[in-house]
Coordinates of C-alpha atoms and ligand atoms in Angstrom, one line a residue:
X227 CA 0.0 0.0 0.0
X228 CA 1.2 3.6 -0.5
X229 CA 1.1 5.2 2.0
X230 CA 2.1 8.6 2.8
X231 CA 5.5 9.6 4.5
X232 CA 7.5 12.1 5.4
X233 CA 11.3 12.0 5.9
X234 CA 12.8 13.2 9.2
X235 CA 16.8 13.6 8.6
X236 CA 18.5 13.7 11.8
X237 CA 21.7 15.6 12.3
X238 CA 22.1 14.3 15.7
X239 CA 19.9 16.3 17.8
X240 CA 18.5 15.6 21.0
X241 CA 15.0 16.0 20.4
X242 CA 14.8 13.9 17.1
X243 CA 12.6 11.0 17.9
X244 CA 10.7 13.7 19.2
X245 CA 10.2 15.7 16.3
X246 CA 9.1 12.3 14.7
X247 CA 6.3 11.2 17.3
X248 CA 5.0 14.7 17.3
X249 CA 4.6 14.3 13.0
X250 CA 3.2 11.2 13.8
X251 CA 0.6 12.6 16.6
X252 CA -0.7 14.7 13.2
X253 CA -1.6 11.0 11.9
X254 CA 1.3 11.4 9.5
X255 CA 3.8 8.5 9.5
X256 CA 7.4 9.3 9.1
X257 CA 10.8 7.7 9.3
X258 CA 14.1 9.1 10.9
X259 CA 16.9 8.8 8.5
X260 CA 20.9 9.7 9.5
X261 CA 21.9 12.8 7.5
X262 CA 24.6 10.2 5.7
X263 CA 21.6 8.8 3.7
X264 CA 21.9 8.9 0.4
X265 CA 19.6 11.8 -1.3
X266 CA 18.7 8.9 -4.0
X267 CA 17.1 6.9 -1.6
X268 CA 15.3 9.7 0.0
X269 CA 14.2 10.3 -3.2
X270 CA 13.0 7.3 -4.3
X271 CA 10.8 6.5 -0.5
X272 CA 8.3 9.5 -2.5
X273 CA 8.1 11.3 0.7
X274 CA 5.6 14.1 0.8
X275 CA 7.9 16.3 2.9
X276 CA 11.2 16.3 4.7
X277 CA 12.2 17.6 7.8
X278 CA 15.5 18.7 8.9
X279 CA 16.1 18.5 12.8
X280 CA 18.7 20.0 15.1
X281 CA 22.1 18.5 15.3
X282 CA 25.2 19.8 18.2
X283 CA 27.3 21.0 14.6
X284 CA 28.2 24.4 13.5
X285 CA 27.2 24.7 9.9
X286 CA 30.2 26.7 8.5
X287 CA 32.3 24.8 10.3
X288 CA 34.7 22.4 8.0
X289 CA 32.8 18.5 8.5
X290 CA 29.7 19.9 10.1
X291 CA 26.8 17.3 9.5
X292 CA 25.3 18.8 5.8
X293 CA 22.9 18.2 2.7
X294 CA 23.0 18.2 -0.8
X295 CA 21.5 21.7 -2.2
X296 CA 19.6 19.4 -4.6
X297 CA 17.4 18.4 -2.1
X298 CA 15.8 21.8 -1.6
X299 CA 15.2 21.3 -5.8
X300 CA 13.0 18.4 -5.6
X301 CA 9.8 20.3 -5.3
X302 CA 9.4 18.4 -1.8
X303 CA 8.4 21.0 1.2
X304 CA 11.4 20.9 3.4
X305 CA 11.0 22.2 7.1
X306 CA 14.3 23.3 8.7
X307 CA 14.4 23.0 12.7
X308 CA 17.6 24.5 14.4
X309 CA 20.5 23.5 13.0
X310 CA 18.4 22.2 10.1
X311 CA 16.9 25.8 9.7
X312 CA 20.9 27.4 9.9
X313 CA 22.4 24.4 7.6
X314 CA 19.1 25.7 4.9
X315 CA 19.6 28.9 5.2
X316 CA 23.7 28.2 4.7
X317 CA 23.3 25.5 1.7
X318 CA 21.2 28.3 0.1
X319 CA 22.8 30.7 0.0
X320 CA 21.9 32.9 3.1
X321 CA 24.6 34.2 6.7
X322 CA 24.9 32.1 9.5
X323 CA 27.2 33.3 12.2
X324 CA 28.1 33.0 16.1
X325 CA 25.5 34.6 18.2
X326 CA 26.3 37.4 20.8
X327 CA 24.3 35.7 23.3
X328 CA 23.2 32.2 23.6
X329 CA 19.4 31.9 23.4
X330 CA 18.3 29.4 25.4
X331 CA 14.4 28.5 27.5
X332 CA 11.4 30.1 26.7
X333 CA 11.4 32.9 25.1
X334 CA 8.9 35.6 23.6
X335 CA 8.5 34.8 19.9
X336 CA 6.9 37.4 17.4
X337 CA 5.3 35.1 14.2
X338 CA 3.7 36.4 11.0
X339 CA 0.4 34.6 11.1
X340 CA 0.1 35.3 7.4
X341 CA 2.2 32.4 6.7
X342 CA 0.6 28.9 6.6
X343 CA 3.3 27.5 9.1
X344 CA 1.7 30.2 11.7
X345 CA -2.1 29.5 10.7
X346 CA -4.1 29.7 13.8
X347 CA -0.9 30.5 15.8
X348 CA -1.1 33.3 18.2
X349 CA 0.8 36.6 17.0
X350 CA 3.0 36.7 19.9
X351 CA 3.6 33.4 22.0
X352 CA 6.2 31.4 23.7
X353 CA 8.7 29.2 22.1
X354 CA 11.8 27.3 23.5
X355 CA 15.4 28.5 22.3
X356 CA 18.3 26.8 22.3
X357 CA 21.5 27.8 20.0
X358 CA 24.8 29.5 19.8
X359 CA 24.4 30.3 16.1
X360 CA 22.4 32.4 14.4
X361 CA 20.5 33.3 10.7
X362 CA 22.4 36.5 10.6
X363 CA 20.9 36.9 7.0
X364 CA 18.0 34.8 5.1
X365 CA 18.7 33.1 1.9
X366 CA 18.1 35.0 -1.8
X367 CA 14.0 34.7 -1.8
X368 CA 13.5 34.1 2.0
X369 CA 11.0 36.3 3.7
X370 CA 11.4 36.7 7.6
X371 CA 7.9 35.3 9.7
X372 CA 8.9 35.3 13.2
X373 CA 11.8 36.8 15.6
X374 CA 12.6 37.5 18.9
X375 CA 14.6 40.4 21.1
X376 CA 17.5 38.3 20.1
X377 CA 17.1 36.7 17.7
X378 CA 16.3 38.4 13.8
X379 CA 15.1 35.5 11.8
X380 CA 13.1 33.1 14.1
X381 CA 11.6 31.6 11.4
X382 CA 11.7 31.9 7.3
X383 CA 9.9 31.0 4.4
X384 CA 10.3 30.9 0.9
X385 CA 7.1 29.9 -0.3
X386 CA 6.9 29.6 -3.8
X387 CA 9.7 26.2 -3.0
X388 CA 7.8 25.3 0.2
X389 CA 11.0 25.9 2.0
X390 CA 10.4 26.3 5.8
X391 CA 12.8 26.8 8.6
X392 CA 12.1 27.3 12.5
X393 CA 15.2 28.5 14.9
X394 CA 13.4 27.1 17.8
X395 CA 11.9 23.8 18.7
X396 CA 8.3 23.2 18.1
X397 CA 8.5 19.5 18.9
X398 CA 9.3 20.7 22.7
X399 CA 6.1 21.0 24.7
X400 CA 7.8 24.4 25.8
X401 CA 7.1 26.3 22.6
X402 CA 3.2 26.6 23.7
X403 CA 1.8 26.4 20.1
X404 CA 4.3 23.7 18.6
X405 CA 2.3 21.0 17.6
X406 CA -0.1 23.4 15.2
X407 CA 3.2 24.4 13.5
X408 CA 4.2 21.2 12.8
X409 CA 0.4 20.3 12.6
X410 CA 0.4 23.2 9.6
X411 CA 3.5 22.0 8.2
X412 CA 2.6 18.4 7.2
X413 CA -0.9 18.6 6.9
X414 CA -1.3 21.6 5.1
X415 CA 2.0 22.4 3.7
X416 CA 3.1 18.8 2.5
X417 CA -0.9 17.8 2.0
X418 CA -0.9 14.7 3.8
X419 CA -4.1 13.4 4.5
X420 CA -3.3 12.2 7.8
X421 CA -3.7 8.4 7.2
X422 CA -1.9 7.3 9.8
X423 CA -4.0 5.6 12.7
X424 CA -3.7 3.1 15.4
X425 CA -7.4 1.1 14.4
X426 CA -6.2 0.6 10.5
X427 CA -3.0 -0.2 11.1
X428 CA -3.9 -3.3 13.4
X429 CA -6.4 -4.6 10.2
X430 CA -3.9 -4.0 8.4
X431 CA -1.2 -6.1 10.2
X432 CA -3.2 -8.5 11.4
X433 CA -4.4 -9.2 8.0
X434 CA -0.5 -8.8 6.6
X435 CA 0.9 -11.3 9.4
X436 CA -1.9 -14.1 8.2
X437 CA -0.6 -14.1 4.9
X438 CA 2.7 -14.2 5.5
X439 CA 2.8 -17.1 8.4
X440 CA 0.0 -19.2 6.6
X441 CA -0.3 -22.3 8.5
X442 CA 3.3 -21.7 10.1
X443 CA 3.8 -22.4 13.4
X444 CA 5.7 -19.0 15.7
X445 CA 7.1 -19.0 19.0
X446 CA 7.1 -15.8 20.9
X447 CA 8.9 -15.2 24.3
X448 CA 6.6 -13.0 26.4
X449 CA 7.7 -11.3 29.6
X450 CA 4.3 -9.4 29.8
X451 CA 5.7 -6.5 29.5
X452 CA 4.3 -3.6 26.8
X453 CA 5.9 -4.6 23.7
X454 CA 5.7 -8.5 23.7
X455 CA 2.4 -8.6 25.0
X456 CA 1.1 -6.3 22.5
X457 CA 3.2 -7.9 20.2
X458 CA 1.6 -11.3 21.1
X459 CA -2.0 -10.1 21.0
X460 CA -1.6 -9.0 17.7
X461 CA 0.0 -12.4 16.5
X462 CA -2.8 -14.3 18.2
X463 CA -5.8 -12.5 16.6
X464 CA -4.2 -13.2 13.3
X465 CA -3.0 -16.6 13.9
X466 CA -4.6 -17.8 16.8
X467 CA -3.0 -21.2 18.8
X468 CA -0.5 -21.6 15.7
X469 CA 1.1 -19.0 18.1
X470 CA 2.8 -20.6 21.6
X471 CA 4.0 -18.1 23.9
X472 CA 6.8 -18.9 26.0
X473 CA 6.8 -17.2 29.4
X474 CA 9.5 -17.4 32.2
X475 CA 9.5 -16.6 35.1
X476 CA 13.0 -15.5 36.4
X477 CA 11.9 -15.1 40.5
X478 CA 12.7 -11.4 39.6
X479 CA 9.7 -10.1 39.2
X480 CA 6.8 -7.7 41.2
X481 CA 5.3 -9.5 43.4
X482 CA 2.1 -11.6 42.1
X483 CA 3.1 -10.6 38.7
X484 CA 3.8 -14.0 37.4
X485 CA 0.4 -15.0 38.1
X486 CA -0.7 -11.7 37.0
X487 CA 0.2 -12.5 33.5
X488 CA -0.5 -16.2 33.6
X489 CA -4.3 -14.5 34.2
X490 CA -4.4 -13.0 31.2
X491 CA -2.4 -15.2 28.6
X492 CA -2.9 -18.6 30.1
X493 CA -5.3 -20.5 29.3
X494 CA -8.1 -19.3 32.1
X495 CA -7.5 -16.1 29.7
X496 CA -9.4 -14.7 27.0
X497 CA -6.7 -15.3 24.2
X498 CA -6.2 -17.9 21.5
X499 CA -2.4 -19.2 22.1
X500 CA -0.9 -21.8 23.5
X501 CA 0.6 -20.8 26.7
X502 CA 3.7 -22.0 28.8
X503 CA 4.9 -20.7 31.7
X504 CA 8.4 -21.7 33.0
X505 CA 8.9 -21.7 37.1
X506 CA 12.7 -21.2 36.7
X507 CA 13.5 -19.0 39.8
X508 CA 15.7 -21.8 41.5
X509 CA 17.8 -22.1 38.2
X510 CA 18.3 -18.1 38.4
X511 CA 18.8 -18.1 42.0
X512 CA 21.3 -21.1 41.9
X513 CA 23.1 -18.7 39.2
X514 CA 23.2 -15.4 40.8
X515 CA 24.9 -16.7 44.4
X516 CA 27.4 -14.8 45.2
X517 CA 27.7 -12.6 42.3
X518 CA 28.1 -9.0 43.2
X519 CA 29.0 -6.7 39.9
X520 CA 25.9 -5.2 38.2
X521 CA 26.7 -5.8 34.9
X522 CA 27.8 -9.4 35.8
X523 CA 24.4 -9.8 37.2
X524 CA 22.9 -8.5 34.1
X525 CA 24.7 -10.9 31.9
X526 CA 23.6 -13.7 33.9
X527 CA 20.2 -12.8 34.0
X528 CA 20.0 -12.3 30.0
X529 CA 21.8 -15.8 29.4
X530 CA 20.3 -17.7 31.6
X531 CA 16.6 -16.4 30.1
X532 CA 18.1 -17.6 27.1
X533 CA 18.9 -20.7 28.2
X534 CA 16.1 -21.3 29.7
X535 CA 13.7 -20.4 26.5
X536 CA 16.0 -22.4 24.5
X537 CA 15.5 -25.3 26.4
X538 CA 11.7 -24.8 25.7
X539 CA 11.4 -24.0 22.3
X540 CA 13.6 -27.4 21.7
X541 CA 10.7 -29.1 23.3
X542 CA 8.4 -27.5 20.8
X543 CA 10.5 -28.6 17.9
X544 CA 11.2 -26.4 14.6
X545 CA 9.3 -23.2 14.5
X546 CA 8.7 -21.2 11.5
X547 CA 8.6 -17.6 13.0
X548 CA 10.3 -15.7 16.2
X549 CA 8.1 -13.1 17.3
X550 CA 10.4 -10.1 18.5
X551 CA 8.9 -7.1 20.6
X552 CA 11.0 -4.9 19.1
X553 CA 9.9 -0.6 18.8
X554 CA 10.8 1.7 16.7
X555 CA 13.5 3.6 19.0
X556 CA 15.2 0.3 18.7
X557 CA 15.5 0.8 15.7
X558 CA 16.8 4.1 15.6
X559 CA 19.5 3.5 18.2
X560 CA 20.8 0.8 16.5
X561 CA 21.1 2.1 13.8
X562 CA 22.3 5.7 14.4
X563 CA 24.4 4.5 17.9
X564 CA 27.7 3.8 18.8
X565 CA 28.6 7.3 19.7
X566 CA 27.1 7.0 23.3
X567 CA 29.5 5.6 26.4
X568 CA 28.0 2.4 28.2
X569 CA 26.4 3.2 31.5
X570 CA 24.6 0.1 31.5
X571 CA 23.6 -2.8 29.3
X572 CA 20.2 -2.0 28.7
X573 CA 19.2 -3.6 25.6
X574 CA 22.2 -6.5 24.9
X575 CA 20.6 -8.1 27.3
X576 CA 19.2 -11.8 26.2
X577 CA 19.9 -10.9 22.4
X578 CA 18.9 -13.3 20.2
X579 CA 19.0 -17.6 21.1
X580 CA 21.2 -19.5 19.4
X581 CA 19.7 -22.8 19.2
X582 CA 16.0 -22.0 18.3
X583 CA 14.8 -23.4 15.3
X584 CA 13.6 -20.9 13.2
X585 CA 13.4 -19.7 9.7
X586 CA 12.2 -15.7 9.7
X587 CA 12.1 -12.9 12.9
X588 CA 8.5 -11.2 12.6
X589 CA 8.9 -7.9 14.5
X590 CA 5.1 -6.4 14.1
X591 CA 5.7 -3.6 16.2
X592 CA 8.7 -2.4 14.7
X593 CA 7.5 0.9 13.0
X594 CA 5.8 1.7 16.4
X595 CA 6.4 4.6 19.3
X596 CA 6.1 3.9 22.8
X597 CA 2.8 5.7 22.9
X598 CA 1.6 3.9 19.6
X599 CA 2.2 0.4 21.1
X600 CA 0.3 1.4 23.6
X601 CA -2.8 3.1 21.6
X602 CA -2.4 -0.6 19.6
X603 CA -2.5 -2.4 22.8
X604 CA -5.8 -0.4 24.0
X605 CA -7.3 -1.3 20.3
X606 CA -6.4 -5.0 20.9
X607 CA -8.5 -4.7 24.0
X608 CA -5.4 -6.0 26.1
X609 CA -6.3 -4.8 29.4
X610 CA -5.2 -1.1 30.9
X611 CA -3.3 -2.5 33.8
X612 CA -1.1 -4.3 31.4
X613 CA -1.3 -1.3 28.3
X614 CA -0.3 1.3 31.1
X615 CA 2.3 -0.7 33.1
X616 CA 5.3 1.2 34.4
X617 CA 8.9 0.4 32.4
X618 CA 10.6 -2.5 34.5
X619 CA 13.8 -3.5 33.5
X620 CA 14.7 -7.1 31.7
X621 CA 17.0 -8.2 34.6
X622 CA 14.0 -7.3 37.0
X623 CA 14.7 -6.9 41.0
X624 CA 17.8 -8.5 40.5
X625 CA 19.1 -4.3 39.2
X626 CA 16.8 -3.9 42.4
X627 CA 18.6 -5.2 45.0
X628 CA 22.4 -3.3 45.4
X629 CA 24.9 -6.6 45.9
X630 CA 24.1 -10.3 46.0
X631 CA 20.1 -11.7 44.8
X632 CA 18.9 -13.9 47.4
X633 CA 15.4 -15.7 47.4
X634 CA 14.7 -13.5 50.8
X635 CA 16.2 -10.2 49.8
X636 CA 13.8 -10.7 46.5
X637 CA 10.5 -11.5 49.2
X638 CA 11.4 -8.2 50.7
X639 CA 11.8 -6.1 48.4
X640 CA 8.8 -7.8 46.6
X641 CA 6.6 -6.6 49.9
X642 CA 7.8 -3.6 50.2
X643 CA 7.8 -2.5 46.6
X644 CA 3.7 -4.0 46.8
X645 CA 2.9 -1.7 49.5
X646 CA 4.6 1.4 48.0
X647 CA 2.5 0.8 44.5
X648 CA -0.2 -0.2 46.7
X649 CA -0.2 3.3 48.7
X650 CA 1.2 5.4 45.2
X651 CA -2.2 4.1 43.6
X652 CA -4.3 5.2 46.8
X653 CA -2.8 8.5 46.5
X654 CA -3.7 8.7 43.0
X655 CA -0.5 9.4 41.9
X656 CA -0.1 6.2 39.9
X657 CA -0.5 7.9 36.6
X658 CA 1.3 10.9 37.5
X659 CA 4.6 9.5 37.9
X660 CA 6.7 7.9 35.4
X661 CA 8.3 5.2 37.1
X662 CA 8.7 4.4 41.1
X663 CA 9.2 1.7 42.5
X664 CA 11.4 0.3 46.1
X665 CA 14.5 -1.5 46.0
X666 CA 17.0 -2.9 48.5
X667 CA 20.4 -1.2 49.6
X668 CA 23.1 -3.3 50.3
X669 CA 22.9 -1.0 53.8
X670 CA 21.8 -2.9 57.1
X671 CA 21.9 -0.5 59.8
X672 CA 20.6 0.0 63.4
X673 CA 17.1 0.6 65.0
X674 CA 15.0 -0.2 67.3
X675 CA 11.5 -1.7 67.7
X676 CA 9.4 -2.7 70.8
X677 CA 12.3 -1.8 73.3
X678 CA 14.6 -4.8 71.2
X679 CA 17.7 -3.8 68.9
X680 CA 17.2 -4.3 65.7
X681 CA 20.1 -4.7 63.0
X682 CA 18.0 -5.1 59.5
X683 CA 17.9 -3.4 55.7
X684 CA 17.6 -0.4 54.5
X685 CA 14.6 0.1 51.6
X686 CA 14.9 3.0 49.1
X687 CA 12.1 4.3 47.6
X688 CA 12.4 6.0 43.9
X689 CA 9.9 7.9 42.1
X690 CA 10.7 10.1 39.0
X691 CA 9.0 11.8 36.5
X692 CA 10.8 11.9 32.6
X693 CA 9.7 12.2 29.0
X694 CA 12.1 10.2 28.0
X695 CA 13.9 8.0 31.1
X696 CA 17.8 9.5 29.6
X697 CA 17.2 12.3 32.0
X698 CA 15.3 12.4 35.1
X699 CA 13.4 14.5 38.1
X700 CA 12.9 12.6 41.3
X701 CA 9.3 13.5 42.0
X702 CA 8.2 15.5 45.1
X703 CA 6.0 12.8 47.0
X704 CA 3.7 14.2 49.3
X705 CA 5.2 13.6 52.9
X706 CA 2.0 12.2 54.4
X707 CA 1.9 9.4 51.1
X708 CA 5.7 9.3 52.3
X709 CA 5.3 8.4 55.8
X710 CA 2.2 6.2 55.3
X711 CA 4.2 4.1 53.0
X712 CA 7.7 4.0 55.6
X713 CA 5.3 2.9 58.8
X714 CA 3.3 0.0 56.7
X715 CA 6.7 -1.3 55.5
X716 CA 8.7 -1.1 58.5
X717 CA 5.6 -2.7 60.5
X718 CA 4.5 -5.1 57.7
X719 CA 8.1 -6.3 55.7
X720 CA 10.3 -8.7 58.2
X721 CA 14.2 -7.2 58.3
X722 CA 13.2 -4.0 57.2
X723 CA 14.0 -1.4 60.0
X724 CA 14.7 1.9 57.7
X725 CA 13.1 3.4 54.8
X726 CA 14.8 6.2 52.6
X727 CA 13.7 8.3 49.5
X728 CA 15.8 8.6 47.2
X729 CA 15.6 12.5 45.5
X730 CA 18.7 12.2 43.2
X731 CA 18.1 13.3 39.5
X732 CA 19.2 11.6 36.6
X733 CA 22.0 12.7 35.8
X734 CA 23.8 12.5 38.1
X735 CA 22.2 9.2 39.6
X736 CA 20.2 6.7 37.1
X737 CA 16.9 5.6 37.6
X738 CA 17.7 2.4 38.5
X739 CA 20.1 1.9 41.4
X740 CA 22.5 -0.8 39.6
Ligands
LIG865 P1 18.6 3.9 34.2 O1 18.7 3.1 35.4 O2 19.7 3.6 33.2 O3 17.2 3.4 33.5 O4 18.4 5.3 34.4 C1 16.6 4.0 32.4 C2 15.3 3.1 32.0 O5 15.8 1.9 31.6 C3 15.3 0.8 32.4 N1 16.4 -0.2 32.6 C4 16.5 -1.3 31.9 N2 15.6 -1.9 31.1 N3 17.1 -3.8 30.9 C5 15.9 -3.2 30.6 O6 15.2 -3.7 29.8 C6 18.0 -3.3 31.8 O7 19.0 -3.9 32.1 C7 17.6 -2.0 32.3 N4 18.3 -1.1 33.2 C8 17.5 0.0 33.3 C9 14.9 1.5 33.7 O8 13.9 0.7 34.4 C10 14.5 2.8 33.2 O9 13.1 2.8 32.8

């Protein structure tokens, strides 16, 4: 099917998946692309416009991250953003230079509501800044349509080429009217259509992943997490019990939430699949004794999963299809990463089995956002519980519990981390904050209960708010949710005598503590 697209060319920016889920909230689909990508292939994709996003470069500088001029010739409407608004106005022709003073927040922003890219915009509004460089002249047949005390070209056009550029960031919820800009750029501007929606494109998939598994069998390793039960729901409406879903259960998760998902997908459920769940914790436990090192724990978690799921599918025999959870910021990082230092494993852990018979990876979610697995999910009727769950990492409460796993450090932290979700949902906080959850210091300290001594564990609680979980805000908990939570766990959690809240940010701390 054709379907409309527009091309976002990243020059390295921080908000460029951004700018790409923001197109994509106009019902327009789009692609990120690296700014190395040939202008041929660009070309031939047919997009209906092309967006240029910010980048850390200096445009006149020798090797700055650049474009062929051609590809303001193909007739294609071209929004610049930031760097991609100087590196336009530079490729065409026009002055960029070193700014006398940075811009950078929100700022006051006069626009020209004459031009379609400020339709419905109000004439003076707030955007967010952030630059050291400058349009210090517009390119031949540029008209100016928006600046600020500091800054003389906020935003150009050259209409008659559909040629666009923005010196601020629309895709930021700081710039107050950013989405209609963008909203105004592909919709009206490029002419999409805005086909792009959650209900057609499961039909469609379902209806695409029938024909191309036919009566093949396909093996799907669910944690019941977001992405592979979404992933799985959509495979079982199309396929139904030629599906088996392979779940284990590592005796590192929430508490109840092994039987949690064994409600849903097993076969008490309201699914068509076959359903396996694997008690391994023993195996896991056995593995992580005395092991202290994070990222050793990690790596033991992911290859014993493996292992484990391995050992299953054998049982199962030769399997046609693989079902991967995999999203579309996957994607992206892998294929634009490597710049980045490792803090932490995140997503090389498990990888891929070796020993699973299998012809063909299916990866139905793999053009997806975050938010657009979850509008899928909520189409699939998967419940809200599950479509709305918190992030929880792969290696589970084993990055929950500083220092060595043991089957009773994993108990308490399970109770406590109950109680605090428990008390966060009372509150009504639940969908307020990003992520929170308890885990267990290393730390046993002093205290003392009934008269006695005790010597026990430490809990920490987290909570933090983030768009994006690579930078964080520990959220201000109110105290009395706070101290409700501390006197339930210290009264109800054995060899707990200290509760602490953690308020680091991210960075410097990480969300997680290992
Ligand atoms: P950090 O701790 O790096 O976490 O600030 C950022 C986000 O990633 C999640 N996280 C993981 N997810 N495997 C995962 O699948 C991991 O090893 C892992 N470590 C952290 C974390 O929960 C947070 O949402």
């Amino acid at each position: 099917m054709d379907k409309e697209l527009v091309v976002v060319i990243d020059f390295g920016g921080q908000y460029n998946q951004l700018v790409a889920r923001r197109v994509r909230e106009c019902n327009v689909y789009c692609e990120i692309y690296s700014y190395k990508t040939d202008l041929a292939k660009i070309k031939a994709m047919n997009p209906k416009g092309i967006i240029l996003t910010g980048g850390p470069s200096s445009c006149y500088e020798e090797g700055a991250a650049s474009c062929s001029p051609e590809l303001f010739d193909l007739g294609i409407p071209v929004l610049g953003l930031c760097y991609g608004a100087q590196l336009m106005a530079h490729v065409l022709g026009g002055k960029v230079a070193k700014a006398a003073v940075r811009e950078y927040g929100k700022t006051e922003v006069d626009v020209d509501t004459s031009s379609e890219l400020f339709t419905g915009v109000t004439p003076h509004t707030i955007c967010w800044m952030s630059h050291f460089d400058y349009i210090a002249e517009t390119a031949p047949g540029f008209k100016t349509i928006a600046f600020t005390a500091d800054c003389p070209v906020a935003a150009a056009e050259c209409k008659e080429k559909k040629l666009y550029s923005i010196q601020f960031h629309p895709e930021v919820l700081h710039t107050a009217e950013g989405s209609k800009m963008l909203y105004n750029f592909v919709r009206n501007i490029c002419g999409c259509c805005g086909d792009w929606r959650m209900d057609s494109f499961v039909e469609e998939n379902i209806q695409a992943i029938r024909e191309k598994v036919g009566g093949g069998k396909v093996l799907c390793a669910l944690s019941g997490g977001v992405d592979s039960s979404v992933a799985a729901v959509l495979l079982s409406k199309a396929v139904g019990n030629q599906l088996t879903c392979v779940f284990v259960d590592h005796g590192l998760l929430r508490k109840k939430e092994g039987d949690e998902v064994e409600a849903v997908f097993g076969s008490n459920g309201s699914y068509d699949l076959n359903f396996i769940r694997v008690n391994a914790q023993e195996r896991f436990y056995a593995k992580l004794k005395g092991v202290e090192e994070p990222e050793k724990k990690r790596k033991i978690i992911g290859e014993e999963f493996i292992r484990v799921f391995e050992e299953e599918a054998q049982k199962i025999g030769t399997v046609d299809f693989l079902v991967q959870g995999t999203i579309y910021p996957d994607v992206v990082e892998s294929g634009l990463g490597g710049e980045s230092a490792v803090i932490k494993s995140h997503h090389n852990v498990g990888g891929l089995p070796d020993y699973v018979d299998f012809k063909e990876i299916i990866e139905p979610l793999r053009s997806l956002f975050k938010d657009e697995v979850r509008k899928v999910g909520l189409e699939l009727g998967i419940p809200e519980h599950l479509v709305f769950r918190q992030p929880f990492p792969g290696p589970g409460l084993g990055v929950r519990i500083v220092g060595e796993v043991t089957a009773e450090k994993v108990k308490i932290v399970q109770d406590a981390d109950a109680i605090y979700r428990e008390e966060i949902s009372n509150a009504g906080l639940d969908r307020d904050i990003n992520q929170y959850f308890a885990a267990l210091t290393n730390m046993r300290s002093v205290g003392v209960m009934g008269d006695e001594r005790t010597y026990d564990y430490a809990v920490a609680l987290r909570a933090v708010n983030t768009v994006d979980f690579m930078t964080a805000e520990a959220a201000a908990l109110p105290w009395e949710v706070l101290q409700k939570v501390t006197s339930r766990i210290i009264n109800e959690v054995s060899h707990v005598n200290r509760v602490l809240y953690d308020v680091t940010s991210k960075p410097p701390g990480t969300i997680e503590f290992e």
